[in-house]
Amino acid sequence: MFRPSRAMSVTAIAATLTMTTLFAASEANAAGANYVALGDSYSAGVGAGSYLSDSGSCKRSTNAYAYLWKNAHAPSSFKFVACSGARTGDVLNNQISALSSSTTLVSITIGGNDTGFSSTMQTCVLGSDDDCLNAVGNAEDYARNTLPGQLDQVYSAIRAKAPNAHVVVLGYPHLYKVGGSCIFGIGDTKRSAINEAADTLDGVIAKEVANAGFTFGDVRGIFAEHEICGSQTTWLHSTTLPVDESYHPKASGQAGGYLPVFSRS
């Protein structure tokens, strides 16, 4: 009469022990990791403050998801070479050298600057709806037609330099909650176009990541309602000073958005 209950109890205990063992193994692997953080301003942590004094114009932040992961897991080695403004060519020329055959974990965000993220946002903020839609259209065309080849070069170089690494390529969030709570700023036509550009960019990245055999970390879901104009605490800067921090994650976006997605990828 009590056997089914006992069986369920034993099963539950076994499941708990299994999860505990897997967690412990994961923590042990993290502690022994040789981790290299590559990428652009979203990986460097521009907008999150607390910049490392030796990072100069790259503006690497101790609040960036990579640095937070390092603090939480104490890997065997950590190289933080992500840099503000980086494009695919910059990764190939200035960052890939941080990798080696002993690298076991790599993170990266890249591609936004190649498609003209900064100039597109400037046009959308200062120009007309038509100006914005044209700029977004040009950025999407670049993402679809030119960026795939550039990403393939980066991913191939990562695999060649770090053949034993688990590589996580993180995407970009929607910047705006369309129909959200903002009274001021650009209108929903521009906001929708900017979000659609993020979808196009993330779609291209995800496809090339799959082709490379890497892991794609999609942050759009976790940023939902934390976008500019969202119903919850905003994790992204709108237009701000210094200007280069505009439309980048705040420290809360790095900790609440990027870090969890990276950690489970």
PDB file of C-alpha atoms in Angstrom:
ATOM      1  CA  MET A   1       0.000   0.000   0.000  1.00  0.00           C
ATOM      2  CA  PHE A   2       2.860   2.328   0.772  1.00  0.00           C
ATOM      3  CA  ARG A   3       5.215   0.997  -1.908  1.00  0.00           C
ATOM      4  CA  PRO A   4       4.283   3.514  -4.642  1.00  0.00           C
ATOM      5  CA  SER A   5       4.859   6.369  -2.214  1.00  0.00           C
ATOM      6  CA  ARG A   6       8.204   4.906  -1.234  1.00  0.00           C
ATOM      7  CA  ALA A   7       9.133   4.429  -4.895  1.00  0.00           C
ATOM      8  CA  MET A   8       8.372   8.034  -5.632  1.00  0.00           C
ATOM      9  CA  SER A   9      10.477   9.076  -2.667  1.00  0.00           C
ATOM     10  CA  VAL A  10      13.438   7.013  -3.842  1.00  0.00           C
ATOM     11  CA  THR A  11      13.044   8.407  -7.361  1.00  0.00           C
ATOM     12  CA  ALA A  12      12.929  11.941  -6.035  1.00  0.00           C
ATOM     13  CA  ILE A  13      16.021  11.341  -3.928  1.00  0.00           C
ATOM     14  CA  ALA A  14      17.855   9.836  -6.893  1.00  0.00           C
ATOM     15  CA  ALA A  15      16.887  12.801  -9.079  1.00  0.00           C
ATOM     16  CA  THR A  16      18.049  15.230  -6.423  1.00  0.00           C
ATOM     17  CA  LEU A  17      21.378  13.425  -6.065  1.00  0.00           C
ATOM     18  CA  THR A  18      21.805  13.393  -9.828  1.00  0.00           C
ATOM     19  CA  MET A  19      21.121  17.133 -10.111  1.00  0.00           C
ATOM     20  CA  THR A  20      23.454  17.821  -7.197  1.00  0.00           C
ATOM     21  CA  THR A  21      26.190  15.746  -8.844  1.00  0.00           C
ATOM     22  CA  LEU A  22      25.705  17.488 -12.183  1.00  0.00           C
ATOM     23  CA  PHE A  23      25.752  20.910 -10.503  1.00  0.00           C
ATOM     24  CA  ALA A  24      28.909  20.015  -8.606  1.00  0.00           C
ATOM     25  CA  ALA A  25      30.521  18.740 -11.797  1.00  0.00           C
ATOM     26  CA  SER A  26      29.490  21.906 -13.622  1.00  0.00           C
ATOM     27  CA  GLU A  27      30.941  24.067 -10.871  1.00  0.00           C
ATOM     28  CA  ALA A  28      34.157  22.042 -10.918  1.00  0.00           C
ATOM     29  CA  ASN A  29      34.442  22.401 -14.683  1.00  0.00           C
ATOM     30  CA  ALA A  30      33.818  26.140 -14.403  1.00  0.00           C
ATOM     31  CA  ALA A  31      36.494  26.458 -11.739  1.00  0.00           C
ATOM     32  CA  GLY A  32      38.987  24.725 -14.030  1.00  0.00           C
ATOM     33  CA  ALA A  33      38.038  26.706 -17.134  1.00  0.00           C
ATOM     34  CA  ASN A  34      40.436  28.725 -19.234  1.00  0.00           C
ATOM     35  CA  TYR A  35      38.023  31.454 -20.277  1.00  0.00           C
ATOM     36  CA  VAL A  36      38.495  34.114 -22.966  1.00  0.00           C
ATOM     37  CA  ALA A  37      35.911  36.879 -23.457  1.00  0.00           C
ATOM     38  CA  LEU A  38      35.946  38.328 -26.958  1.00  0.00           C
ATOM     39  CA  GLY A  39      33.668  40.786 -28.710  1.00  0.00           C
ATOM     40  CA  ASP A  40      32.299  44.291 -28.969  1.00  0.00           C
ATOM     41  CA  SER A  41      30.890  46.865 -26.535  1.00  0.00           C
ATOM     42  CA  TYR A  42      28.049  44.595 -25.411  1.00  0.00           C
ATOM     43  CA  SER A  43      30.633  42.099 -24.165  1.00  0.00           C
ATOM     44  CA  ALA A  44      33.048  44.765 -22.904  1.00  0.00           C
ATOM     45  CA  GLY A  45      30.274  46.188 -20.751  1.00  0.00           C
ATOM     46  CA  VAL A  46      30.023  49.690 -22.190  1.00  0.00           C
ATOM     47  CA  GLY A  47      27.176  51.388 -20.356  1.00  0.00           C
ATOM     48  CA  ALA A  48      27.644  49.321 -17.185  1.00  0.00           C
ATOM     49  CA  GLY A  49      30.196  51.629 -15.523  1.00  0.00           C
ATOM     50  CA  SER A  50      33.128  50.595 -13.308  1.00  0.00           C
ATOM     51  CA  TYR A  51      35.590  50.462 -16.196  1.00  0.00           C
ATOM     52  CA  LEU A  52      38.962  48.829 -15.765  1.00  0.00           C
ATOM     53  CA  SER A  53      41.682  51.470 -15.765  1.00  0.00           C
ATOM     54  CA  ASP A  54      43.914  49.499 -18.113  1.00  0.00           C
ATOM     55  CA  SER A  55      41.204  49.018 -20.758  1.00  0.00           C
ATOM     56  CA  GLY A  56      41.334  52.570 -22.151  1.00  0.00           C
ATOM     57  CA  SER A  57      38.885  53.290 -24.947  1.00  0.00           C
ATOM     58  CA  CYS A  58      37.777  49.633 -24.967  1.00  0.00           C
ATOM     59  CA  LYS A  59      35.856  50.422 -21.751  1.00  0.00           C
ATOM     60  CA  ARG A  60      35.895  46.946 -20.249  1.00  0.00           C
ATOM     61  CA  SER A  61      33.670  46.898 -17.184  1.00  0.00           C
ATOM     62  CA  THR A  62      33.813  44.883 -13.995  1.00  0.00           C
ATOM     63  CA  ASN A  63      30.009  44.782 -14.348  1.00  0.00           C
ATOM     64  CA  ALA A  64      30.175  43.039 -17.750  1.00  0.00           C
ATOM     65  CA  TYR A  65      28.701  39.531 -17.864  1.00  0.00           C
ATOM     66  CA  ALA A  66      32.121  37.993 -18.546  1.00  0.00           C
ATOM     67  CA  TYR A  67      33.701  39.628 -15.520  1.00  0.00           C
ATOM     68  CA  LEU A  68      30.736  38.728 -13.324  1.00  0.00           C
ATOM     69  CA  TRP A  69      31.000  35.103 -14.450  1.00  0.00           C
ATOM     70  CA  LYS A  70      34.707  35.139 -13.681  1.00  0.00           C
ATOM     71  CA  ASN A  71      34.066  36.477 -10.176  1.00  0.00           C
ATOM     72  CA  ALA A  72      31.425  33.820  -9.504  1.00  0.00           C
ATOM     73  CA  HIS A  73      33.341  30.812 -10.845  1.00  0.00           C
ATOM     74  CA  ALA A  74      37.054  31.584 -10.333  1.00  0.00           C
ATOM     75  CA  PRO A  75      38.262  29.952 -13.573  1.00  0.00           C
ATOM     76  CA  SER A  76      41.869  28.822 -13.867  1.00  0.00           C
ATOM     77  CA  SER A  77      42.550  31.683 -16.280  1.00  0.00           C
ATOM     78  CA  PHE A  78      40.597  34.641 -17.604  1.00  0.00           C
ATOM     79  CA  LYS A  79      41.413  36.874 -20.561  1.00  0.00           C
ATOM     80  CA  PHE A  80      39.084  39.807 -21.137  1.00  0.00           C
ATOM     81  CA  VAL A  81      39.793  41.352 -24.545  1.00  0.00           C
ATOM     82  CA  ALA A  82      36.347  42.526 -25.715  1.00  0.00           C
ATOM     83  CA  CYS A  83      36.474  46.126 -26.893  1.00  0.00           C
ATOM     84  CA  SER A  84      34.068  48.964 -27.584  1.00  0.00           C
ATOM     85  CA  GLY A  85      33.485  49.501 -31.287  1.00  0.00           C
ATOM     86  CA  ALA A  86      34.904  46.145 -32.321  1.00  0.00           C
ATOM     87  CA  ARG A  87      33.929  44.700 -35.675  1.00  0.00           C
ATOM     88  CA  THR A  88      34.589  41.247 -37.039  1.00  0.00           C
ATOM     89  CA  GLY A  89      37.905  42.413 -38.481  1.00  0.00           C
ATOM     90  CA  ASP A  90      38.996  43.745 -35.098  1.00  0.00           C
ATOM     91  CA  VAL A  91      38.309  40.380 -33.491  1.00  0.00           C
ATOM     92  CA  LEU A  92      40.433  38.681 -36.137  1.00  0.00           C
ATOM     93  CA  ASN A  93      43.253  41.221 -35.956  1.00  0.00           C
ATOM     94  CA  ASN A  94      43.355  42.124 -32.261  1.00  0.00           C
ATOM     95  CA  GLN A  95      41.530  39.554 -30.151  1.00  0.00           C
ATOM     96  CA  ILE A  96      41.935  36.061 -31.594  1.00  0.00           C
ATOM     97  CA  SER A  97      45.528  35.926 -30.347  1.00  0.00           C
ATOM     98  CA  ALA A  98      44.162  35.590 -26.785  1.00  0.00           C
ATOM     99  CA  LEU A  99      42.970  32.068 -27.666  1.00  0.00           C
ATOM    100  CA  SER A 100      44.995  28.888 -27.569  1.00  0.00           C
ATOM    101  CA  SER A 101      44.579  25.135 -27.585  1.00  0.00           C
ATOM    102  CA  SER A 102      44.235  25.282 -23.782  1.00  0.00           C
ATOM    103  CA  THR A 103      41.216  27.623 -23.970  1.00  0.00           C
ATOM    104  CA  THR A 104      38.107  25.775 -22.786  1.00  0.00           C
ATOM    105  CA  LEU A 105      35.459  28.533 -22.791  1.00  0.00           C
ATOM    106  CA  VAL A 106      34.865  31.465 -25.147  1.00  0.00           C
ATOM    107  CA  SER A 107      32.153  34.125 -25.188  1.00  0.00           C
ATOM    108  CA  ILE A 108      31.521  36.761 -27.840  1.00  0.00           C
ATOM    109  CA  THR A 109      29.066  39.318 -29.163  1.00  0.00           C
ATOM    110  CA  ILE A 110      29.961  40.598 -32.614  1.00  0.00           C
ATOM    111  CA  GLY A 111      28.266  41.837 -35.776  1.00  0.00           C
ATOM    112  CA  GLY A 112      26.342  44.879 -34.601  1.00  0.00           C
ATOM    113  CA  ASN A 113      29.060  47.353 -35.504  1.00  0.00           C
ATOM    114  CA  ASP A 114      29.637  45.734 -38.885  1.00  0.00           C
ATOM    115  CA  THR A 115      26.021  46.464 -39.793  1.00  0.00           C
ATOM    116  CA  GLY A 116      26.329  50.118 -38.724  1.00  0.00           C
ATOM    117  CA  PHE A 117      24.548  50.009 -35.365  1.00  0.00           C
ATOM    118  CA  SER A 118      25.769  53.401 -34.156  1.00  0.00           C
ATOM    119  CA  SER A 119      25.054  55.360 -37.340  1.00  0.00           C
ATOM    120  CA  THR A 120      21.660  53.679 -37.762  1.00  0.00           C
ATOM    121  CA  MET A 121      20.632  54.654 -34.239  1.00  0.00           C
ATOM    122  CA  GLN A 122      21.832  58.210 -34.814  1.00  0.00           C
ATOM    123  CA  THR A 123      19.748  58.446 -37.975  1.00  0.00           C
ATOM    124  CA  CYS A 124      16.677  57.049 -36.238  1.00  0.00           C
ATOM    125  CA  VAL A 125      16.988  59.409 -33.285  1.00  0.00           C
ATOM    126  CA  LEU A 126      17.682  62.565 -35.307  1.00  0.00           C
ATOM    127  CA  GLY A 127      16.015  61.882 -38.666  1.00  0.00           C
ATOM    128  CA  SER A 128      12.512  61.324 -39.991  1.00  0.00           C
ATOM    129  CA  ASP A 129      10.648  58.033 -39.994  1.00  0.00           C
ATOM    130  CA  ASP A 130      11.632  57.539 -43.651  1.00  0.00           C
ATOM    131  CA  ASP A 131      15.274  58.255 -42.873  1.00  0.00           C
ATOM    132  CA  CYS A 132      15.183  55.694 -40.090  1.00  0.00           C
ATOM    133  CA  LEU A 133      13.451  53.041 -42.189  1.00  0.00           C
ATOM    134  CA  ASN A 134      15.997  53.514 -44.968  1.00  0.00           C
ATOM    135  CA  ALA A 135      18.919  53.246 -42.564  1.00  0.00           C
ATOM    136  CA  VAL A 136      17.465  50.127 -40.962  1.00  0.00           C
ATOM    137  CA  GLY A 137      16.835  48.621 -44.395  1.00  0.00           C
ATOM    138  CA  ASN A 138      20.449  49.180 -45.388  1.00  0.00           C
ATOM    139  CA  ALA A 139      21.647  47.622 -42.137  1.00  0.00           C
ATOM    140  CA  GLU A 140      19.402  44.583 -42.673  1.00  0.00           C
ATOM    141  CA  ASP A 141      20.655  44.165 -46.243  1.00  0.00           C
ATOM    142  CA  TYR A 142      24.220  44.173 -44.962  1.00  0.00           C
ATOM    143  CA  ALA A 143      23.345  41.669 -42.247  1.00  0.00           C
ATOM    144  CA  ARG A 144      21.755  39.286 -44.724  1.00  0.00           C
ATOM    145  CA  ASN A 145      24.225  39.580 -47.583  1.00  0.00           C
ATOM    146  CA  THR A 146      27.664  40.477 -46.215  1.00  0.00           C
ATOM    147  CA  LEU A 147      27.769  39.674 -42.504  1.00  0.00           C
ATOM    148  CA  PRO A 148      27.436  35.866 -42.834  1.00  0.00           C
ATOM    149  CA  GLY A 149      30.800  35.587 -44.548  1.00  0.00           C
ATOM    150  CA  GLN A 150      32.431  37.842 -41.968  1.00  0.00           C
ATOM    151  CA  LEU A 151      30.996  35.838 -39.085  1.00  0.00           C
ATOM    152  CA  ASP A 152      32.129  32.598 -40.692  1.00  0.00           C
ATOM    153  CA  GLN A 153      35.697  33.921 -40.783  1.00  0.00           C
ATOM    154  CA  VAL A 154      35.552  34.818 -37.087  1.00  0.00           C
ATOM    155  CA  TYR A 155      34.006  31.521 -36.032  1.00  0.00           C
ATOM    156  CA  SER A 156      36.467  29.517 -38.149  1.00  0.00           C
ATOM    157  CA  ALA A 157      39.372  31.408 -36.587  1.00  0.00           C
ATOM    158  CA  ILE A 158      38.022  30.758 -33.077  1.00  0.00           C
ATOM    159  CA  ARG A 159      37.711  27.051 -33.774  1.00  0.00           C
ATOM    160  CA  ALA A 160      41.199  26.895 -35.294  1.00  0.00           C
ATOM    161  CA  LYS A 161      42.809  28.707 -32.354  1.00  0.00           C
ATOM    162  CA  ALA A 162      40.719  27.089 -29.604  1.00  0.00           C
ATOM    163  CA  PRO A 163      39.706  23.634 -30.902  1.00  0.00           C
ATOM    164  CA  ASN A 164      38.786  22.362 -27.440  1.00  0.00           C
ATOM    165  CA  ALA A 165      36.650  25.303 -26.334  1.00  0.00           C
ATOM    166  CA  HIS A 166      32.935  25.574 -25.680  1.00  0.00           C
ATOM    167  CA  VAL A 167      31.998  28.714 -27.607  1.00  0.00           C
ATOM    168  CA  VAL A 168      28.955  30.804 -26.686  1.00  0.00           C
ATOM    169  CA  VAL A 169      27.892  33.509 -29.136  1.00  0.00           C
ATOM    170  CA  LEU A 170      25.416  35.895 -27.553  1.00  0.00           C
ATOM    171  CA  GLY A 171      22.910  37.949 -29.500  1.00  0.00           C
ATOM    172  CA  TYR A 172      21.444  41.418 -29.113  1.00  0.00           C
ATOM    173  CA  PRO A 173      18.208  42.410 -27.348  1.00  0.00           C
ATOM    174  CA  HIS A 174      15.269  44.403 -28.620  1.00  0.00           C
ATOM    175  CA  LEU A 175      15.959  47.977 -27.590  1.00  0.00           C
ATOM    176  CA  TYR A 176      12.345  49.080 -27.274  1.00  0.00           C
ATOM    177  CA  LYS A 177       9.022  47.934 -25.932  1.00  0.00           C
ATOM    178  CA  VAL A 178       6.733  48.928 -28.788  1.00  0.00           C
ATOM    179  CA  GLY A 179       3.550  50.529 -27.465  1.00  0.00           C
ATOM    180  CA  GLY A 180       5.277  50.896 -24.119  1.00  0.00           C
ATOM    181  CA  SER A 181       5.191  53.512 -21.405  1.00  0.00           C
ATOM    182  CA  CYS A 182       7.476  56.165 -22.941  1.00  0.00           C
ATOM    183  CA  ILE A 183       5.951  59.563 -23.550  1.00  0.00           C
ATOM    184  CA  PHE A 184       9.044  61.137 -25.062  1.00  0.00           C
ATOM    185  CA  GLY A 185      11.600  59.942 -27.584  1.00  0.00           C
ATOM    186  CA  ILE A 186      11.163  58.337 -30.967  1.00  0.00           C
ATOM    187  CA  GLY A 187       7.819  56.938 -32.077  1.00  0.00           C
ATOM    188  CA  ASP A 188       6.653  53.364 -32.484  1.00  0.00           C
ATOM    189  CA  THR A 189       7.361  53.293 -36.228  1.00  0.00           C
ATOM    190  CA  LYS A 190      11.052  53.777 -35.544  1.00  0.00           C
ATOM    191  CA  ARG A 191      11.011  51.536 -32.485  1.00  0.00           C
ATOM    192  CA  SER A 192       9.450  48.692 -34.463  1.00  0.00           C
ATOM    193  CA  ALA A 193      11.993  49.076 -37.256  1.00  0.00           C
ATOM    194  CA  ILE A 194      14.920  49.011 -34.807  1.00  0.00           C
ATOM    195  CA  ASN A 195      13.565  45.873 -33.126  1.00  0.00           C
ATOM    196  CA  GLU A 196      13.047  44.208 -36.496  1.00  0.00           C
ATOM    197  CA  ALA A 197      16.678  44.979 -37.321  1.00  0.00           C
ATOM    198  CA  ALA A 198      17.706  43.231 -34.097  1.00  0.00           C
ATOM    199  CA  ASP A 199      15.634  40.210 -35.147  1.00  0.00           C
ATOM    200  CA  THR A 200      17.319  40.136 -38.540  1.00  0.00           C
ATOM    201  CA  LEU A 201      20.772  40.431 -36.992  1.00  0.00           C
ATOM    202  CA  ASP A 202      20.094  37.759 -34.385  1.00  0.00           C
ATOM    203  CA  GLY A 203      18.664  35.460 -37.028  1.00  0.00           C
ATOM    204  CA  VAL A 204      21.771  35.753 -39.177  1.00  0.00           C
ATOM    205  CA  ILE A 205      24.059  35.225 -36.190  1.00  0.00           C
ATOM    206  CA  ALA A 206      22.084  32.213 -34.935  1.00  0.00           C
ATOM    207  CA  LYS A 207      22.279  30.531 -38.339  1.00  0.00           C
ATOM    208  CA  GLU A 208      26.031  31.005 -38.668  1.00  0.00           C
ATOM    209  CA  VAL A 209      26.556  29.905 -35.062  1.00  0.00           C
ATOM    210  CA  ALA A 210      24.671  26.677 -35.773  1.00  0.00           C
ATOM    211  CA  ASN A 211      26.765  26.097 -38.900  1.00  0.00           C
ATOM    212  CA  ALA A 212      29.918  26.516 -36.806  1.00  0.00           C
ATOM    213  CA  GLY A 213      28.717  24.074 -34.164  1.00  0.00           C
ATOM    214  CA  PHE A 214      28.758  26.736 -31.443  1.00  0.00           C
ATOM    215  CA  THR A 215      26.042  27.711 -28.955  1.00  0.00           C
ATOM    216  CA  PHE A 216      23.805  30.744 -29.526  1.00  0.00           C
ATOM    217  CA  GLY A 217      22.597  32.646 -26.480  1.00  0.00           C
ATOM    218  CA  ASP A 218      19.398  34.530 -27.349  1.00  0.00           C
ATOM    219  CA  VAL A 219      18.845  37.399 -24.898  1.00  0.00           C
ATOM    220  CA  ARG A 220      15.654  38.835 -26.398  1.00  0.00           C
ATOM    221  CA  GLY A 221      13.346  36.812 -24.167  1.00  0.00           C
ATOM    222  CA  ILE A 222      15.034  37.654 -20.888  1.00  0.00           C
ATOM    223  CA  PHE A 223      15.129  41.368 -21.783  1.00  0.00           C
ATOM    224  CA  ALA A 224      11.358  41.406 -22.449  1.00  0.00           C
ATOM    225  CA  GLU A 225       9.674  44.238 -20.507  1.00  0.00           C
ATOM    226  CA  HIS A 226      13.133  45.494 -19.481  1.00  0.00           C
ATOM    227  CA  GLU A 227      13.608  47.273 -22.811  1.00  0.00           C
ATOM    228  CA  ILE A 228      13.404  51.050 -23.137  1.00  0.00           C
ATOM    229  CA  CYS A 229       9.741  51.888 -22.477  1.00  0.00           C
ATOM    230  CA  GLY A 230       9.151  48.482 -20.894  1.00  0.00           C
ATOM    231  CA  SER A 231       6.865  47.880 -17.935  1.00  0.00           C
ATOM    232  CA  GLN A 232       9.698  46.792 -15.635  1.00  0.00           C
ATOM    233  CA  THR A 233      13.011  48.366 -14.651  1.00  0.00           C
ATOM    234  CA  THR A 234      14.823  49.336 -17.840  1.00  0.00           C
ATOM    235  CA  TRP A 235      18.049  47.409 -18.394  1.00  0.00           C
ATOM    236  CA  LEU A 236      19.121  49.560 -21.351  1.00  0.00           C
ATOM    237  CA  HIS A 237      20.247  53.142 -21.706  1.00  0.00           C
ATOM    238  CA  SER A 238      18.292  55.429 -24.007  1.00  0.00           C
ATOM    239  CA  THR A 239      20.125  58.497 -25.333  1.00  0.00           C
ATOM    240  CA  THR A 240      22.568  59.366 -22.590  1.00  0.00           C
ATOM    241  CA  LEU A 241      25.946  60.871 -21.779  1.00  0.00           C
ATOM    242  CA  PRO A 242      28.581  59.838 -22.552  1.00  0.00           C
ATOM    243  CA  VAL A 243      27.017  59.255 -25.948  1.00  0.00           C
ATOM    244  CA  ASP A 244      28.824  55.975 -26.590  1.00  0.00           C
ATOM    245  CA  GLU A 245      26.886  54.398 -23.716  1.00  0.00           C
ATOM    246  CA  SER A 246      23.545  55.107 -25.406  1.00  0.00           C
ATOM    247  CA  TYR A 247      21.540  51.998 -26.330  1.00  0.00           C
ATOM    248  CA  HIS A 248      23.798  49.684 -24.361  1.00  0.00           C
ATOM    249  CA  PRO A 249      22.955  47.502 -21.348  1.00  0.00           C
ATOM    250  CA  LYS A 250      23.218  49.023 -17.926  1.00  0.00           C
ATOM    251  CA  ALA A 251      24.884  47.044 -15.133  1.00  0.00           C
ATOM    252  CA  SER A 252      21.440  45.549 -14.436  1.00  0.00           C
ATOM    253  CA  GLY A 253      21.194  44.361 -18.047  1.00  0.00           C
ATOM    254  CA  GLN A 254      24.560  42.653 -17.841  1.00  0.00           C
ATOM    255  CA  ALA A 255      23.750  40.982 -14.511  1.00  0.00           C
ATOM    256  CA  GLY A 256      20.055  40.268 -15.075  1.00  0.00           C
ATOM    257  CA  GLY A 257      20.120  39.589 -18.823  1.00  0.00           C
ATOM    258  CA  TYR A 258      23.424  38.570 -20.338  1.00  0.00           C
ATOM    259  CA  LEU A 259      24.930  36.737 -17.356  1.00  0.00           C
ATOM    260  CA  PRO A 260      22.071  34.219 -16.874  1.00  0.00           C
ATOM    261  CA  VAL A 261      21.864  33.468 -20.607  1.00  0.00           C
ATOM    262  CA  PHE A 262      25.620  32.947 -20.831  1.00  0.00           C
ATOM    263  CA  SER A 263      25.708  30.862 -17.656  1.00  0.00           C
ATOM    264  CA  ARG A 264      23.138  28.366 -18.933  1.00  0.00           C
ATOM    265  CA  SER A 265      24.391  28.218 -22.533  1.00  0.00           C
TER     266      SER A 265
END
